[in-house]
Amino acid sequence: FDLSTQSCKALVIDGDLVTLAVGRVHFDTDLPHYRTADGCHRAAGGHVTSPVLMWVEALELALDRLRAQGCPFDRIAAVSGSGQQHGSVYWSGRGVEALRALDPCGGPVVDQLRGAFALEHSPIWMDTSTTQSCRELTSIAGGALAVAGMTGSTAQERFSGHFIRRFVAERGLAEAGAVSLVSSLGASLLVGDVVPIDASDGAGMNLMDIRSRRWHPTLLEFVAPGQVQALRGVLAEPQPPWEVSGAVHGYWAKKFGFTTQCQVIAWSGDNPCAVVGNGLVRPGDIAISLGTSDTALSVLPRVPDQPLPFGHLFPHPMLEGCYWSMLCYTNGDVTRRKVRDEFFADDGGSGDWGAFSQALRETPPGNNGAAGLFFSTDEITPAVSSGPDLRVCRSASGGVSFVEAFPDVRQNARAVIEMRALAIRSHVQKLIPDLLDCRRDADVAEGGECGPQLLLTGGASGNADILQVF
């Protein structure tokens, strides 16, 4: 399953990862009675939510659509899934009981779970209404780096712990039977009981100790002052992402034909699942997406010695003891196009990627000492306000000085591409100084398994000359 922001998709794959059937549900068009736009509701103050019952109904509808295609449910050995990260779900006590009592003769699961949630609308990853909570966490923990060292990320508005804190303050823990993320909601529906959050998705909550992979006592106290034991009662400790959550509940077995031996493997968040989906399964593996914004995902063999004030760290969803990092850069394709249009226009005045690529081919790695910082918007990694582009050149004596323009216009093409490659290299080395050394060691090793890989995706990855820079 892929339970994302705008849709729910169920895929059946065989042992060779060949897709045999797909059941798709688009929330806005297939479930219009929830009145969502792009799968959510937006309100003043940065509040963005999605109806929980919409997700519940969509999961069963996706299975209905698989059945209509003749899906052999009795041959399915295991089910798992991906859920949009950071969305939090609040079961009522009655809801937990209703989930355990699902009846295949009792009508659709959405009808059996009406009233099962203490909040009918779940805050999701686009919600930015928790700014004050982030400030308070940063202050209590001793600064942004302290939060990052504890949880793998600085305090983030979209992270689920802040919404749980709001629920505790506004509604009280007495109204909660259990707390799930979107991912563990999906697994819970299939098992017929509330299952724990997995550690890889749970790291996106500002609540989990990134080293022990258990809820951090200080952060539990921050979320529920004086009520830590009560909070633990509705929030089970995280489970490893590869654990079996349970067998498929009889409701699904009798209605769709799953066997009672069909296992439900812990679901995880969409970003952790993307790490595995991209084949990042060895320490040193790196994937770079060159899109509107640029993203670098790296598999790390351990927790970095020193936290960074930007980026995110999560337990790897497949490799025990390993982690993966996510670094996001806002100055991506728009910034590259800006440089292209300014310096490499064709006869009609439009930007010409052909001329841009030729400039890359005609300038050497290192750009003869020319480097630059180019902006189309504020940068977040690290935090730098947008301003005039900055250019530096190295002189023959080795000195570096700012310049208004490069001596060779072609150097602008290489500088804007090397800007991103060098930033990613620098930041990855700050996380794990010897990570890139491991990559080189694997490259020269004789025999054995394949070494770590570098993958590039996104719009700019279609340009072979840009790829060559990385």
CSV table of C-alpha atoms in Angstrom, one decimal, residues 5-446:
chain,number,residue,atom,x,y,z
A,5,THR,CA,-1.4,12.8,0.7
A,6,GLN,CA,-3.7,12.7,-2.3
A,7,SER,CA,-4.3,9.0,-2.9
A,8,CYS,CA,-4.2,5.4,-1.7
A,9,LYS,CA,-2.7,2.8,-4.0
A,10,ALA,CA,-2.5,-1.0,-3.4
A,11,LEU,CA,0.0,-3.0,-5.5
A,12,VAL,CA,0.4,-6.7,-5.8
A,13,ILE,CA,3.9,-7.8,-6.7
A,14,ASP,CA,5.5,-11.2,-7.1
A,15,GLY,CA,8.9,-12.5,-5.9
A,16,ASP,CA,10.6,-10.8,-8.8
A,17,LEU,CA,9.1,-7.4,-8.0
A,18,VAL,CA,6.9,-7.6,-11.0
A,19,THR,CA,3.6,-5.6,-10.5
A,20,LEU,CA,0.6,-7.9,-11.1
A,21,ALA,CA,-2.3,-5.6,-10.1
A,22,VAL,CA,-2.9,-2.1,-8.9
A,23,GLY,CA,-5.9,-0.6,-7.1
A,24,ARG,CA,-5.9,3.2,-7.0
A,25,VAL,CA,-8.1,5.6,-5.1
A,26,HIS,CA,-7.8,9.3,-5.6
A,27,PHE,CA,-9.3,11.1,-2.6
A,28,ASP,CA,-10.7,14.2,-4.3
A,29,THR,CA,-12.4,12.4,-7.2
A,30,ASP,CA,-13.2,8.9,-5.8
A,31,LEU,CA,-14.3,10.1,-2.3
A,32,PRO,CA,-15.8,13.5,-3.0
A,33,HIS,CA,-18.0,13.4,0.1
A,34,TYR,CA,-15.0,14.3,2.2
A,35,ARG,CA,-14.7,17.6,0.3
A,36,THR,CA,-10.9,17.6,0.2
A,37,ALA,CA,-8.7,19.6,-2.1
A,38,ASP,CA,-5.5,17.7,-2.9
A,39,GLY,CA,-6.4,15.3,-0.2
A,40,CYS,CA,-6.7,17.7,2.6
A,41,HIS,CA,-8.5,20.7,4.3
A,42,ARG,CA,-6.7,24.0,4.8
A,43,ALA,CA,-7.7,26.5,7.4
A,44,ALA,CA,-6.3,29.8,8.8
A,45,GLY,CA,-3.2,29.8,11.0
A,46,GLY,CA,-1.4,27.2,8.9
A,47,HIS,CA,-3.7,24.3,9.9
A,48,VAL,CA,-3.9,21.5,7.4
A,49,THR,CA,-5.7,18.3,8.1
A,50,SER,CA,-7.2,15.2,6.4
A,51,PRO,CA,-10.2,13.2,7.4
A,52,VAL,CA,-9.2,9.9,9.1
A,53,LEU,CA,-12.2,8.0,7.8
A,54,MET,CA,-11.2,9.0,4.3
A,55,TRP,CA,-8.0,7.0,4.7
A,56,VAL,CA,-10.0,4.1,6.2
A,57,GLU,CA,-12.5,4.1,3.4
A,58,ALA,CA,-9.8,4.4,0.7
A,59,LEU,CA,-7.9,1.4,2.0
A,60,GLU,CA,-10.9,-0.9,1.6
A,61,LEU,CA,-11.9,0.6,-1.7
A,62,ALA,CA,-8.4,0.0,-3.1
A,63,LEU,CA,-8.8,-3.7,-2.1
A,64,ASP,CA,-12.2,-3.7,-3.8
A,65,ARG,CA,-10.6,-2.5,-7.0
A,66,LEU,CA,-8.0,-5.2,-6.8
A,67,ARG,CA,-10.7,-7.8,-6.4
A,68,ALA,CA,-12.5,-6.4,-9.5
A,69,GLN,CA,-9.3,-7.3,-11.4
A,70,GLY,CA,-9.3,-10.9,-10.2
A,71,CYS,CA,-6.5,-10.5,-7.7
A,72,PRO,CA,-5.7,-13.9,-6.1
A,73,PHE,CA,-5.7,-12.7,-2.4
A,74,ASP,CA,-5.2,-16.3,-1.2
A,75,ARG,CA,-1.7,-16.2,-2.8
A,76,ILE,CA,-0.6,-13.1,-1.0
A,77,ALA,CA,2.0,-14.0,1.6
A,78,ALA,CA,2.6,-10.6,3.3
A,79,VAL,CA,1.3,-7.1,3.2
A,80,SER,CA,3.1,-3.9,4.1
A,81,GLY,CA,2.8,-0.2,3.2
A,82,SER,CA,4.0,3.3,3.1
A,83,GLY,CA,2.2,6.3,4.7
A,84,GLN,CA,2.7,10.0,4.4
A,85,GLN,CA,5.1,11.0,7.1
A,86,HIS,CA,4.2,13.1,10.2
A,87,GLY,CA,0.4,12.8,10.1
A,88,SER,CA,-0.9,11.7,13.5
A,89,VAL,CA,-4.1,9.8,14.3
A,90,TYR,CA,-5.9,9.8,17.7
A,91,TRP,CA,-8.0,6.7,18.5
A,92,SER,CA,-10.7,6.9,21.1
A,93,GLY,CA,-11.0,4.1,23.7
A,94,ARG,CA,-14.1,3.0,21.9
A,95,GLY,CA,-12.3,3.1,18.6
A,96,VAL,CA,-9.7,0.6,19.8
A,97,GLU,CA,-12.4,-1.8,20.9
A,98,ALA,CA,-14.3,-1.3,17.6
A,99,LEU,CA,-11.1,-2.1,15.6
A,100,ARG,CA,-10.6,-5.3,17.5
A,101,ALA,CA,-14.2,-6.3,16.9
A,102,LEU,CA,-14.4,-5.8,13.1
A,103,ASP,CA,-17.1,-8.0,11.7
A,104,PRO,CA,-17.1,-9.2,8.1
A,105,CYS,CA,-20.9,-9.2,8.2
A,106,GLY,CA,-21.1,-5.8,9.8
A,107,GLY,CA,-20.8,-3.6,6.7
A,108,PRO,CA,-17.8,-1.6,5.4
A,109,VAL,CA,-15.0,-1.0,7.8
A,110,VAL,CA,-15.5,2.8,7.5
A,111,ASP,CA,-19.0,2.3,8.9
A,112,GLN,CA,-17.8,0.1,11.8
A,113,LEU,CA,-15.2,2.7,12.7
A,114,ARG,CA,-17.4,5.8,12.8
A,115,GLY,CA,-16.8,7.5,16.1
A,116,ALA,CA,-13.6,5.5,16.5
A,117,PHE,CA,-11.3,8.6,16.5
A,118,ALA,CA,-10.9,11.3,19.1
A,119,LEU,CA,-10.0,13.6,16.3
A,120,GLU,CA,-11.9,13.1,13.1
A,121,HIS,CA,-9.4,15.2,11.1
A,122,SER,CA,-5.7,14.5,11.5
A,123,PRO,CA,-3.0,17.1,11.2
A,124,ILE,CA,-0.6,16.3,8.4
A,125,TRP,CA,2.8,17.2,7.2
A,126,MET,CA,1.8,20.4,5.5
A,127,ASP,CA,0.5,21.9,8.8
A,128,THR,CA,2.7,24.8,10.1
A,129,SER,CA,0.6,25.8,13.1
A,130,THR,CA,3.1,24.6,15.8
A,131,THR,CA,5.7,27.3,15.6
A,132,GLN,CA,5.4,28.2,19.3
A,133,SER,CA,5.8,24.6,20.4
A,134,CYS,CA,9.0,24.3,18.3
A,135,ARG,CA,10.4,27.4,20.0
A,136,GLU,CA,9.5,26.0,23.4
A,137,LEU,CA,11.1,22.6,22.7
A,138,THR,CA,14.3,24.3,21.4
A,139,SER,CA,14.5,26.4,24.6
A,140,ILE,CA,13.8,23.5,27.0
A,141,ALA,CA,16.3,21.2,25.3
A,142,GLY,CA,19.1,23.8,25.3
A,143,GLY,CA,19.1,24.9,21.7
A,144,ALA,CA,18.5,23.6,18.2
A,145,LEU,CA,21.6,21.4,18.1
A,146,ALA,CA,20.6,19.8,21.3
A,147,VAL,CA,17.2,18.8,19.8
A,148,ALA,CA,18.9,17.5,16.7
A,149,GLY,CA,21.3,15.5,18.8
A,150,MET,CA,18.4,13.9,20.7
A,151,THR,CA,16.0,13.3,17.9
A,152,GLY,CA,17.9,13.5,14.6
A,153,SER,CA,16.3,16.8,13.6
A,154,THR,CA,15.9,20.2,15.0
A,155,ALA,CA,12.4,21.2,16.1
A,156,GLN,CA,10.1,21.0,13.0
A,157,GLU,CA,6.6,22.4,12.8
A,158,ARG,CA,5.2,19.4,10.9
A,159,PHE,CA,6.7,16.8,13.3
A,160,SER,CA,4.0,14.8,15.1
A,161,GLY,CA,5.2,15.2,18.7
A,162,HIS,CA,4.0,18.9,18.6
A,163,PHE,CA,0.5,17.9,17.5
A,164,ILE,CA,0.3,15.2,20.2
A,165,ARG,CA,1.3,17.9,22.7
A,166,ARG,CA,-1.5,20.1,21.5
A,167,PHE,CA,-4.0,17.2,21.8
A,168,VAL,CA,-2.9,16.6,25.4
A,169,ALA,CA,-3.3,20.3,26.2
A,170,GLU,CA,-6.6,20.8,24.5
A,171,ARG,CA,-8.4,17.4,24.9
A,172,GLY,CA,-6.5,15.4,27.5
A,173,LEU,CA,-5.1,11.9,27.4
A,174,ALA,CA,-8.3,10.5,28.9
A,175,GLU,CA,-9.9,11.0,25.5
A,176,ALA,CA,-7.2,9.0,23.7
A,177,GLY,CA,-7.2,5.2,23.4
A,178,ALA,CA,-4.0,5.1,21.3
A,179,VAL,CA,-2.0,7.3,19.0
A,180,SER,CA,-0.8,6.3,15.6
A,181,LEU,CA,0.9,7.7,12.6
A,182,VAL,CA,-0.6,7.4,9.1
A,183,SER,CA,1.7,4.5,8.5
A,184,SER,CA,0.9,2.6,11.7
A,185,LEU,CA,-2.8,3.4,11.1
A,186,GLY,CA,-2.7,1.4,7.9
A,187,ALA,CA,-1.0,-1.6,9.6
A,188,SER,CA,-3.5,-1.4,12.5
A,189,LEU,CA,-6.5,-1.5,10.2
A,190,LEU,CA,-5.1,-4.7,8.5
A,191,VAL,CA,-4.2,-6.4,11.8
A,192,GLY,CA,-7.4,-5.4,13.6
A,193,ASP,CA,-5.5,-3.9,16.6
A,194,VAL,CA,-3.4,-0.9,17.2
A,195,VAL,CA,0.2,-1.7,16.3
A,196,PRO,CA,3.3,0.3,17.3
A,197,ILE,CA,4.9,3.0,15.2
A,198,ASP,CA,8.0,1.9,13.4
A,199,ALA,CA,11.3,3.5,14.4
A,200,SER,CA,12.1,4.9,11.0
A,201,ASP,CA,8.9,6.8,10.7
A,202,GLY,CA,8.9,7.5,14.4
A,203,ALA,CA,12.1,9.5,14.1
A,204,GLY,CA,10.0,12.2,12.3
A,205,MET,CA,8.2,13.2,15.5
A,206,ASN,CA,10.7,15.2,17.6
A,207,LEU,CA,9.9,12.5,20.2
A,208,MET,CA,12.2,9.5,19.7
A,209,ASP,CA,15.8,9.1,21.0
A,210,ILE,CA,17.7,8.7,17.7
A,211,ARG,CA,20.2,6.4,19.4
A,212,SER,CA,18.1,4.1,21.5
A,213,ARG,CA,15.1,4.2,19.2
A,214,ARG,CA,12.8,4.6,22.1
A,215,TRP,CA,10.7,7.5,23.2
A,216,HIS,CA,13.0,10.1,25.0
A,217,PRO,CA,11.8,10.7,28.6
A,218,THR,CA,12.6,14.4,28.4
A,219,LEU,CA,10.5,14.7,25.3
A,220,LEU,CA,7.6,12.7,26.7
A,221,GLU,CA,7.5,15.1,29.6
A,222,PHE,CA,7.5,18.0,27.2
A,223,VAL,CA,4.5,16.6,25.4
A,224,ALA,CA,2.6,15.6,28.4
A,225,PRO,CA,3.8,17.4,31.6
A,226,GLY,CA,3.2,15.2,34.6
A,227,GLN,CA,1.4,12.6,32.6
A,228,VAL,CA,4.3,10.5,31.1
A,229,GLN,CA,2.9,7.2,32.3
A,230,ALA,CA,-0.5,8.0,30.8
A,231,LEU,CA,1.2,9.0,27.5
A,232,ARG,CA,3.1,5.7,27.5
A,233,GLY,CA,-0.2,4.0,27.8
A,234,VAL,CA,-1.4,5.3,24.5
A,235,LEU,CA,1.9,5.4,22.7
A,236,ALA,CA,3.7,2.0,22.6
A,237,GLU,CA,7.5,2.0,22.2
A,238,PRO,CA,8.6,2.0,18.5
A,239,GLN,CA,9.1,-1.3,16.8
A,240,PRO,CA,11.8,-2.2,14.2
A,241,PRO,CA,10.6,-1.4,10.7
A,242,TRP,CA,11.1,-5.0,9.6
A,243,GLU,CA,9.0,-6.6,12.3
A,244,VAL,CA,5.8,-8.6,11.8
A,245,SER,CA,2.9,-6.5,13.2
A,246,GLY,CA,0.5,-9.5,13.1
A,247,ALA,CA,-1.6,-11.6,10.8
A,248,VAL,CA,-4.3,-10.2,8.6
A,249,HIS,CA,-7.5,-9.8,10.6
A,250,GLY,CA,-10.4,-12.1,9.9
A,251,TYR,CA,-12.5,-9.2,8.5
A,252,TRP,CA,-10.1,-9.0,5.5
A,253,ALA,CA,-9.6,-12.7,5.3
A,254,LYS,CA,-13.3,-13.5,5.0
A,255,LYS,CA,-14.2,-10.5,2.8
A,256,PHE,CA,-11.3,-10.7,0.3
A,257,GLY,CA,-9.8,-14.1,0.7
A,258,PHE,CA,-6.5,-13.5,2.4
A,259,THR,CA,-5.3,-16.6,4.2
A,260,THR,CA,-5.0,-16.5,8.0
A,261,GLN,CA,-1.2,-17.0,7.5
A,262,CYS,CA,-0.8,-13.7,5.6
A,263,GLN,CA,1.5,-11.5,7.6
A,264,VAL,CA,1.3,-7.7,8.0
A,265,ILE,CA,4.8,-6.3,8.1
A,266,ALA,CA,5.3,-2.9,9.9
A,267,TRP,CA,4.4,0.0,7.6
A,268,SER,CA,6.8,2.9,7.5
A,269,GLY,CA,6.8,6.5,6.2
A,270,ASP,CA,6.9,7.5,2.6
A,271,ASN,CA,10.5,8.9,2.9
A,272,PRO,CA,11.9,5.8,4.6
A,273,CYS,CA,10.2,3.6,2.0
A,274,ALA,CA,11.6,5.7,-0.8
A,275,VAL,CA,15.1,5.0,0.6
A,276,VAL,CA,14.6,1.3,0.1
A,277,GLY,CA,12.7,1.8,-3.1
A,278,ASN,CA,15.7,3.6,-4.6
A,279,GLY,CA,18.0,0.8,-3.6
A,280,LEU,CA,19.8,2.6,-0.9
A,281,VAL,CA,20.6,-0.5,1.1
A,282,ARG,CA,24.4,-0.3,1.8
A,283,PRO,CA,26.3,2.2,3.9
A,284,GLY,CA,27.7,4.8,1.6
A,285,ASP,CA,24.8,4.6,-0.9
A,286,ILE,CA,23.7,8.1,-1.9
A,287,ALA,CA,20.8,9.3,-4.0
A,288,ILE,CA,20.5,12.9,-5.2
A,289,SER,CA,17.3,14.3,-6.6
A,290,LEU,CA,17.8,17.3,-8.8
A,291,GLY,CA,14.4,18.9,-9.0
A,292,THR,CA,12.6,22.1,-8.1
A,293,SER,CA,14.4,21.6,-4.8
A,294,ASP,CA,17.4,19.3,-4.5
A,295,THR,CA,17.4,16.4,-2.0
A,296,ALA,CA,20.3,14.2,-1.0
A,297,LEU,CA,19.6,10.8,0.8
A,298,SER,CA,22.6,9.0,2.3
A,299,VAL,CA,22.9,5.7,4.1
A,300,LEU,CA,25.1,6.1,7.2
A,301,PRO,CA,26.7,3.3,9.2
A,302,ARG,CA,26.2,5.1,12.5
A,303,VAL,CA,24.8,8.2,14.2
A,304,PRO,CA,27.0,11.2,13.4
A,305,ASP,CA,29.3,12.3,16.2
A,306,GLN,CA,28.1,15.9,15.9
A,307,PRO,CA,24.5,16.9,15.0
A,308,LEU,CA,24.0,19.5,12.2
A,309,PRO,CA,21.6,22.4,12.4
A,310,PHE,CA,20.0,21.3,9.2
A,311,GLY,CA,18.9,18.1,7.6
A,312,HIS,CA,17.3,15.0,9.2
A,313,LEU,CA,18.5,11.7,10.5
A,314,PHE,CA,16.4,8.5,10.7
A,315,PRO,CA,17.0,4.8,11.5
A,316,HIS,CA,17.4,2.9,8.3
A,317,PRO,CA,14.1,0.9,7.6
A,318,MET,CA,16.0,-2.2,6.5
A,319,LEU,CA,19.6,-2.2,7.9
A,320,GLU,CA,19.8,-2.8,11.7
A,321,GLY,CA,22.1,-0.3,13.3
A,322,CYS,CA,22.3,1.9,10.2
A,323,TYR,CA,20.8,5.3,9.5
A,324,TRP,CA,19.9,7.5,6.6
A,325,SER,CA,20.1,11.2,6.3
A,326,MET,CA,18.0,13.7,4.2
A,327,LEU,CA,19.4,17.0,3.2
A,328,CYS,CA,17.1,19.4,1.3
A,329,TYR,CA,18.2,22.4,-0.7
A,330,THR,CA,15.7,25.0,-2.0
A,331,ASN,CA,17.9,26.5,-4.8
A,332,GLY,CA,17.4,23.7,-7.4
A,333,ASP,CA,16.1,23.8,-10.9
A,334,VAL,CA,14.8,27.3,-10.8
A,335,THR,CA,18.3,28.6,-9.8
A,336,ARG,CA,19.9,26.5,-12.6
A,337,ARG,CA,17.5,27.8,-15.1
A,338,LYS,CA,18.2,31.4,-14.0
A,339,VAL,CA,21.9,31.0,-14.7
A,340,ARG,CA,21.1,29.2,-18.0
A,341,ASP,CA,18.8,32.1,-19.1
A,342,GLU,CA,21.2,34.8,-18.1
A,343,PHE,CA,24.3,33.5,-19.7
A,344,PHE,CA,23.3,30.8,-22.3
A,345,ALA,CA,20.4,32.3,-24.3
A,346,ASP,CA,19.8,31.2,-27.9
A,347,ASP,CA,19.2,33.6,-30.8
A,348,GLY,CA,15.6,34.0,-29.7
A,349,GLY,CA,16.6,35.0,-26.2
A,350,SER,CA,15.5,31.8,-24.6
A,351,GLY,CA,17.7,29.7,-22.3
A,352,ASP,CA,19.6,27.0,-24.2
A,353,TRP,CA,20.5,23.8,-22.4
A,354,GLY,CA,22.7,22.9,-25.3
A,355,ALA,CA,24.9,25.9,-24.9
A,356,PHE,CA,24.9,25.3,-21.1
A,357,SER,CA,26.0,21.7,-21.6
A,358,GLN,CA,28.7,22.7,-24.0
A,359,ALA,CA,30.0,25.1,-21.4
A,360,LEU,CA,30.2,22.2,-18.9
A,361,ARG,CA,32.1,20.1,-21.4
A,362,GLU,CA,34.6,23.0,-22.1
A,363,THR,CA,35.4,23.8,-18.5
A,364,PRO,CA,37.5,21.4,-16.3
A,365,PRO,CA,36.5,20.0,-12.9
A,366,GLY,CA,37.3,22.6,-10.3
A,367,ASN,CA,36.4,25.3,-12.8
A,368,ASN,CA,39.9,26.8,-12.8
A,369,GLY,CA,39.3,28.1,-9.3
A,370,ALA,CA,36.0,29.8,-10.0
A,371,ALA,CA,33.1,29.1,-7.6
A,372,GLY,CA,29.8,30.7,-6.8
A,373,LEU,CA,26.7,30.8,-4.7
A,374,PHE,CA,23.5,31.4,-6.8
A,375,PHE,CA,20.1,32.2,-5.4
A,376,SER,CA,16.5,32.3,-6.6
A,377,THR,CA,15.1,31.9,-3.1
A,378,ASP,CA,16.2,31.7,0.5
A,379,GLU,CA,18.4,28.6,1.2
A,380,ILE,CA,17.6,26.3,4.0
A,381,THR,CA,20.7,24.1,4.0
A,382,PRO,CA,22.3,26.0,5.6
A,383,ALA,CA,19.9,28.9,6.3
A,384,VAL,CA,21.0,31.8,4.0
A,385,SER,CA,18.8,34.7,2.9
A,386,SER,CA,18.5,35.2,-0.8
A,387,GLY,CA,20.5,38.0,-2.2
A,388,PRO,CA,22.9,38.8,-5.1
A,389,ASP,CA,24.8,35.8,-6.5
A,390,LEU,CA,28.3,35.6,-5.1
A,391,ARG,CA,31.4,34.7,-7.2
A,392,VAL,CA,34.9,34.0,-6.1
A,393,CYS,CA,38.1,33.3,-8.1
A,394,ARG,CA,41.4,31.8,-7.1
A,395,SER,CA,44.5,33.7,-8.3
A,396,ALA,CA,47.7,32.3,-9.6
A,397,SER,CA,49.2,32.8,-6.1
A,398,GLY,CA,46.5,30.8,-4.5
A,399,GLY,CA,44.5,33.7,-3.0
A,400,VAL,CA,40.8,33.9,-3.3
A,401,SER,CA,38.8,37.0,-3.9
A,402,PHE,CA,35.2,38.0,-4.7
A,403,VAL,CA,34.6,39.1,-8.3
A,404,GLU,CA,31.7,40.8,-10.1
A,405,ALA,CA,32.0,38.3,-13.0
A,406,PHE,CA,34.0,35.3,-14.0
A,407,PRO,CA,36.7,35.8,-16.5
A,408,ASP,CA,35.1,33.2,-18.7
A,409,VAL,CA,31.3,33.2,-19.1
A,410,ARG,CA,31.3,29.4,-19.4
A,411,GLN,CA,32.4,29.2,-15.8
A,412,ASN,CA,28.9,30.2,-14.7
A,413,ALA,CA,27.5,26.9,-15.9
A,414,ARG,CA,30.0,24.8,-14.1
A,415,ALA,CA,29.9,26.9,-10.9
A,416,VAL,CA,26.1,26.5,-10.5
A,417,ILE,CA,26.3,22.7,-10.8
A,418,GLU,CA,29.5,22.4,-8.7
A,419,MET,CA,27.8,24.5,-6.1
A,420,ARG,CA,25.3,21.7,-5.4
A,421,ALA,CA,27.8,18.9,-5.7
A,422,LEU,CA,30.3,20.5,-3.4
A,423,ALA,CA,27.6,21.4,-0.8
A,424,ILE,CA,26.3,17.8,-0.7
A,425,ARG,CA,29.9,16.5,-0.4
A,426,SER,CA,30.7,18.9,2.4
A,427,HIS,CA,27.6,18.2,4.4
A,428,VAL,CA,27.8,14.4,4.0
A,429,GLN,CA,31.4,14.5,5.2
A,430,LYS,CA,30.4,16.6,8.2
A,431,LEU,CA,27.9,13.8,9.1
A,432,ILE,CA,30.3,10.9,8.6
A,433,PRO,CA,33.8,12.1,7.7
A,434,ASP,CA,34.9,8.7,6.4
A,435,LEU,CA,31.7,7.9,4.4
A,436,LEU,CA,33.2,8.9,1.1
A,437,ASP,CA,36.4,7.1,1.9
A,438,CYS,CA,34.3,3.9,2.3
A,439,ARG,CA,33.0,4.5,-1.2
A,440,ARG,CA,36.5,4.8,-2.7
A,441,ASP,CA,37.6,1.7,-0.8
A,442,ALA,CA,34.7,-0.3,-2.3
A,443,ASP,CA,35.5,1.0,-5.8
A,444,VAL,CA,39.1,-0.5,-5.7
A,445,ALA,CA,38.2,-3.7,-3.8
A,446,GLU,CA,38.7,-6.9,-5.8
